[in-house]
Short mmCIF file of C-alpha atoms in Angstrom, two decimals:
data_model
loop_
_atom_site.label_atom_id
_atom_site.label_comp_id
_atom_site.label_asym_id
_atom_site.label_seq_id
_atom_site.Cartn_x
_atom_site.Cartn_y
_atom_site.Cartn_z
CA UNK A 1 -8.60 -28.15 -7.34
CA UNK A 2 -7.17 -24.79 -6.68
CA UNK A 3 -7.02 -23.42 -2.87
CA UNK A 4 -7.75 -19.78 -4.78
CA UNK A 5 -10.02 -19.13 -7.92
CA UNK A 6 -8.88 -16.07 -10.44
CA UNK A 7 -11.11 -14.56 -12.11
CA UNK A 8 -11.24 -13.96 -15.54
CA UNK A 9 -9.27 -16.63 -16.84
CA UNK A 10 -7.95 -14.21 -19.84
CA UNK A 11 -8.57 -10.71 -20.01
CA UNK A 12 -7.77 -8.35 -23.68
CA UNK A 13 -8.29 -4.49 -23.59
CA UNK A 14 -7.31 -1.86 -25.53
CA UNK A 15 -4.76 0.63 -23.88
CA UNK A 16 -6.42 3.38 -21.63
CA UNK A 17 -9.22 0.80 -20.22
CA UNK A 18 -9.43 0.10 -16.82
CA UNK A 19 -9.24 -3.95 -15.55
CA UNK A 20 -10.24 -5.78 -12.34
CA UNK A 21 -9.06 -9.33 -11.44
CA UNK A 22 -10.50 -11.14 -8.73
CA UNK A 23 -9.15 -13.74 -6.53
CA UNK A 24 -11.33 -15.83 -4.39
CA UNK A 25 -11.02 -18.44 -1.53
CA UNK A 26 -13.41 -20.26 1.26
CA UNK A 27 -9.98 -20.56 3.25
CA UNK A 28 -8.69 -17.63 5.68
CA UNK A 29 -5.15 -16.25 4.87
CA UNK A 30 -2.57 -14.79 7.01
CA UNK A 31 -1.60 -12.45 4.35
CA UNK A 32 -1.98 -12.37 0.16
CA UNK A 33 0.34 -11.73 -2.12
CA UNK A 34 0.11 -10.80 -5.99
CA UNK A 35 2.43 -11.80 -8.68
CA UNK A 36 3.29 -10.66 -12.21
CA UNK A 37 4.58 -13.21 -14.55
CA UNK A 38 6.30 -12.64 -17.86
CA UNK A 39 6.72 -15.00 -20.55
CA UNK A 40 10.31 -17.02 -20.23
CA UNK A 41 10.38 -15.05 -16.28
CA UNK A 42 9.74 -16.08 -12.67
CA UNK A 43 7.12 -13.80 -11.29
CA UNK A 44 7.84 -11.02 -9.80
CA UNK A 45 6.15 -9.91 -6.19
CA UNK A 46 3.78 -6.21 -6.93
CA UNK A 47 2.68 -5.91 -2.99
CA UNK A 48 1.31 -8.09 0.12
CA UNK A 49 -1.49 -7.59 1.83
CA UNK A 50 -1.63 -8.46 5.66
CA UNK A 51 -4.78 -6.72 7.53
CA UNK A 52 -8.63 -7.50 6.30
CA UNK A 53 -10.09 -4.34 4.51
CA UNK A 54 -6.98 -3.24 3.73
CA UNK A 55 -6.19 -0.89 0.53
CA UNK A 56 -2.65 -0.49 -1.15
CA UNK A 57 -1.84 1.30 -4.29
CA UNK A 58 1.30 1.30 -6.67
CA UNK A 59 0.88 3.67 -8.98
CA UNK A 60 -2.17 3.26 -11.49
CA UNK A 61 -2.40 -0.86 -9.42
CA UNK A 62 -4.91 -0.83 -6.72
CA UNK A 63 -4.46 -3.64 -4.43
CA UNK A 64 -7.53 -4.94 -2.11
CA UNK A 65 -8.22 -7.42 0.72
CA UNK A 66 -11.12 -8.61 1.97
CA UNK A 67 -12.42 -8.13 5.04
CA UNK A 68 -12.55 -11.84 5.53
CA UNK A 69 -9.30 -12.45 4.23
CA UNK A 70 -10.35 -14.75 2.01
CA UNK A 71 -10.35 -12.56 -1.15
CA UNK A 72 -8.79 -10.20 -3.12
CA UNK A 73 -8.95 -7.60 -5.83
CA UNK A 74 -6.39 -6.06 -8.30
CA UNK A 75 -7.64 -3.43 -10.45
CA UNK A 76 -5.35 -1.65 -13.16
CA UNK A 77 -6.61 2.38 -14.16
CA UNK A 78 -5.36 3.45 -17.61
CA UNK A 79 -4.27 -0.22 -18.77
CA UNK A 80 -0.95 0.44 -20.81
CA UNK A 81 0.79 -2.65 -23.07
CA UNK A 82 3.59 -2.68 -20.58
CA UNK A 83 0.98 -4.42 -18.18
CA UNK A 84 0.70 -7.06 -20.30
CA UNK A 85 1.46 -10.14 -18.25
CA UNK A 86 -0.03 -13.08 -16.24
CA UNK A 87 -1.60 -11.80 -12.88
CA UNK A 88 -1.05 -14.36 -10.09
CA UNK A 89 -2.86 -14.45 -6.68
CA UNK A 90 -1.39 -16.26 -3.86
CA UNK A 91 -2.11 -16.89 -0.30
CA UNK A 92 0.34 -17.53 2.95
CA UNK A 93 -0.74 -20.36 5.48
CA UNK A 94 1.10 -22.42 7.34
CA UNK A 95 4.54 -22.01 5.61
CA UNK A 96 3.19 -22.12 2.78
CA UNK A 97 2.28 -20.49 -0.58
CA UNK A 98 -0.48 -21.45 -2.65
CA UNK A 99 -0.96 -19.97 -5.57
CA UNK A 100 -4.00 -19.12 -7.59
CA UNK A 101 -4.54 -19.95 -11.75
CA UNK A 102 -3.89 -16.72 -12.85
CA UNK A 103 -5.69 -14.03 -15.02
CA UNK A 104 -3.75 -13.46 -18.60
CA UNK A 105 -3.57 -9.88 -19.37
CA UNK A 106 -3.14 -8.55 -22.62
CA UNK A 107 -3.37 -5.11 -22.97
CA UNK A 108 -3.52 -3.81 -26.73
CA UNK A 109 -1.76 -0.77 -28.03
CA UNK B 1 17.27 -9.71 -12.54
CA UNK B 2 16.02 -11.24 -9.03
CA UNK B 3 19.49 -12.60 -8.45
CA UNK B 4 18.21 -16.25 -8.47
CA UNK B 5 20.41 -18.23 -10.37
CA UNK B 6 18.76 -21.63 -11.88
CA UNK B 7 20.28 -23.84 -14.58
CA UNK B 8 19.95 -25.41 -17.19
CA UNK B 9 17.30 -22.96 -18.48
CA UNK B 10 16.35 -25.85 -20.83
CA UNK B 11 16.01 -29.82 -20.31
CA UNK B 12 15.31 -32.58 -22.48
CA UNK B 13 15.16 -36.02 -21.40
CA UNK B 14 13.24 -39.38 -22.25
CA UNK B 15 10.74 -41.40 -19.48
CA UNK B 16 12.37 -43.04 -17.25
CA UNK B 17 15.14 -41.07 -16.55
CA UNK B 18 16.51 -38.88 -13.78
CA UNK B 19 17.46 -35.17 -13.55
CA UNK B 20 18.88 -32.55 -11.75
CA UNK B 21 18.36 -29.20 -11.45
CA UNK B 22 20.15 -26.79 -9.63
CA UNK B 23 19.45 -23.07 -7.86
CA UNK B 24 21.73 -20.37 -6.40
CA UNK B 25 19.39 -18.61 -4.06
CA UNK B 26 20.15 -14.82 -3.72
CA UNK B 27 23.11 -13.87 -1.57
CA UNK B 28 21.89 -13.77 1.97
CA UNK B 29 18.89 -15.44 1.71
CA UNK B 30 18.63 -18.89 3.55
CA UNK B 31 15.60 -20.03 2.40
CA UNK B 32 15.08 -21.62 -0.98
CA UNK B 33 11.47 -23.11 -2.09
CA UNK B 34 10.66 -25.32 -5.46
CA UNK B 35 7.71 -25.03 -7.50
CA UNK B 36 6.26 -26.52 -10.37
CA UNK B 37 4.38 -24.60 -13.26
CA UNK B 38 2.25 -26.60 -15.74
CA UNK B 39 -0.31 -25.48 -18.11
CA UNK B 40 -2.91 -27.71 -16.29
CA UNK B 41 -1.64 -27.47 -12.43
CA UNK B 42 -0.58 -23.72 -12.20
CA UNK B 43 2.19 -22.94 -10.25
CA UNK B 44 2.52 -25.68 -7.34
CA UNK B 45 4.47 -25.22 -4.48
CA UNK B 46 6.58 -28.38 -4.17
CA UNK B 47 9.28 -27.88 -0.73
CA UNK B 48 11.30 -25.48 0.86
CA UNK B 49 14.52 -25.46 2.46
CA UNK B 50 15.54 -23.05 5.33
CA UNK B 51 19.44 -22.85 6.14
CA UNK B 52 19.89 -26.79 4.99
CA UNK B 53 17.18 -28.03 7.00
CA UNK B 54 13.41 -29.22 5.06
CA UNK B 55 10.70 -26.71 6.43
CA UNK B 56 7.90 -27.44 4.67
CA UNK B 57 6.60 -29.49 2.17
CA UNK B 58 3.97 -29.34 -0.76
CA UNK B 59 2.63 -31.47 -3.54
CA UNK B 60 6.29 -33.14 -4.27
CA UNK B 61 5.91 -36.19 -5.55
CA UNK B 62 8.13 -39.38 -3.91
CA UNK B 63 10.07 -39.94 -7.05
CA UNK B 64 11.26 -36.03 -6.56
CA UNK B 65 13.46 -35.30 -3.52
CA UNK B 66 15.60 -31.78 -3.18
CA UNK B 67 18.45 -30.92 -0.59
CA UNK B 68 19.89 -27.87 0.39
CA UNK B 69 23.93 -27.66 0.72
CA UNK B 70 25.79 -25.77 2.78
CA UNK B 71 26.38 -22.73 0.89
CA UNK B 72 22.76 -22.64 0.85
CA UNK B 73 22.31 -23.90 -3.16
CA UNK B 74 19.75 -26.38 -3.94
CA UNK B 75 19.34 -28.84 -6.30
CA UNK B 76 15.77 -30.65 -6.88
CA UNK B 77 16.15 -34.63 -8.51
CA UNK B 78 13.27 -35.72 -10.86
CA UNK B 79 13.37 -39.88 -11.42
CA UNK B 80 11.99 -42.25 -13.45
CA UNK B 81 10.32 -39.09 -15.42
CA UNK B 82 7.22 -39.30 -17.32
CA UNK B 83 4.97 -37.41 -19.85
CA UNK B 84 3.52 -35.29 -17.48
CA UNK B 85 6.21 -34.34 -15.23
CA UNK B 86 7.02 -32.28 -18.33
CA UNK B 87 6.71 -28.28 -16.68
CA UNK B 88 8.71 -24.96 -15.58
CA UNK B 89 10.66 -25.72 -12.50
CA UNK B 90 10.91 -22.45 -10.48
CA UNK B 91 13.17 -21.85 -7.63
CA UNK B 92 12.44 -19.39 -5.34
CA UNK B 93 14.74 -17.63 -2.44
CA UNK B 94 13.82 -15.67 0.72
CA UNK B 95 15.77 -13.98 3.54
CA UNK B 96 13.75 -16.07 5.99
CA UNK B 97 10.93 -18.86 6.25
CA UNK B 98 7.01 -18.20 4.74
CA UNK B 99 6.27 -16.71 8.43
CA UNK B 100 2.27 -15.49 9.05
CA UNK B 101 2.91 -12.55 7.05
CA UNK B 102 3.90 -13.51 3.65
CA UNK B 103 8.03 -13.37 3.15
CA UNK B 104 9.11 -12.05 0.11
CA UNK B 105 9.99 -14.58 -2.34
CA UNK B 106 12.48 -13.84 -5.46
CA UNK B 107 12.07 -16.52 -8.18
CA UNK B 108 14.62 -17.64 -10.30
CA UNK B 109 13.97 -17.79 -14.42
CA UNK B 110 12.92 -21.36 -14.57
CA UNK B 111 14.10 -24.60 -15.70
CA UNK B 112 11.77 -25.94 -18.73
CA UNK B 113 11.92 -29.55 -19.17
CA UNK B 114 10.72 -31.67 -21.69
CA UNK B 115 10.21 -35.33 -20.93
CA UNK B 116 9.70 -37.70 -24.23
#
């Protein structure tokens, strides 16, 4: 059983669409991380989120955090294939990362 | 390139067998954590190392044990393998531990083994 549930599971859109993945816990974090994972890669850290509520953005990616901190939000504007890539949630406890499912992204051209 | 070194990149092996594999974490950083990435199990956090010394420890299975050596490279030993210890075998490196707020962690390109 996963600590944190993604959803969708797989996600295909055609380029210019907008995209939310969600990422869902009943357990508090200290902070939340997301990932982006390439095929044959590690992933590779986009942004941490630390205070409840909060809002980051990098570039067209719009990070949120519940106000719980038990949840969290990813949401792509203007998909582009470049984005293509499995989206990875994961929360910090106790020395620890757990990691979420992930959402598979495929963004057509 | 997160300059996390792993190798091999591939590894095939039979059951009942043993295995190393073996990370260069990136220079400076003293922590170094394993995971495990199956299709089934995601990506499972198995232990980290911090300057030599076990910090903390995840779903690692007693026939899998790790160290961290003095120049701060790790290796992580898989024994009597099986079928479904078959996965991606990511090491990851940080300047310090997991901490309350999240560390940065730089993962390495993987180790795939294939147990038959």
């Amino acid at each position: 059983t996963q600590l944190l549930e993604q959803s969708p599971q797989f996600l295909s859109i055609q380029e210019g669409e907008n995209l939310t993945v969600y990422c869902n816990s009943s357990s508090v974090f200290s902070s939340l991380q997301w990932y982006r994972q390439e095929p044959g890669e590690g992933p590779v850290l986009l942004v941490t989120v630390v205070t409840g509520g909060e809002v980051k953005k990098l570039k067209r990616l719009t990070f949120q955090f519940g106000d719980a901190r038990k949840d969290s939000s990813l949401h792509i504007t203007a998909a582009q294939p470049g984005d293509t890539g499995l989206y990875l949630c994961a929360g910090s406890n106790d020395y620890k990362l757990s990691f979420g499912a992930g959402t598979t992204v495929t963004v057509r051209a | 390139d997160s300059g996390v070194t792993q190798t091999p990149k591939h590894l095939i092996t039979a059951t009942g067998q043993r295995v190393t594999l073996r990370c260069s974490p990136r220079s400076g950083d003293l922590s170094v954590y394993w995971y495990q990435q199956s299709l089934d199990q995601g990506l499972q956090f198995l232990i980290q190392y911090y300057n030599g010394e076990e910090r903390a420890k995840g779903n690692i299975l007693e026939r899998f044990s790790a160290q961290q050596f003095p120049d701060l490279h790790s290796e992580l030993n898989l024994s009597s393998l099986e079928l479904g210890d078959s996965a991606l075998y990511f090491c990851a490196s940080s300047v310090g531990t997991q901490g309350r707020l999240g560390e940065t962690q730089y993962f390495g390109p993987g180790t795939r083994l294939l147990v038959l």
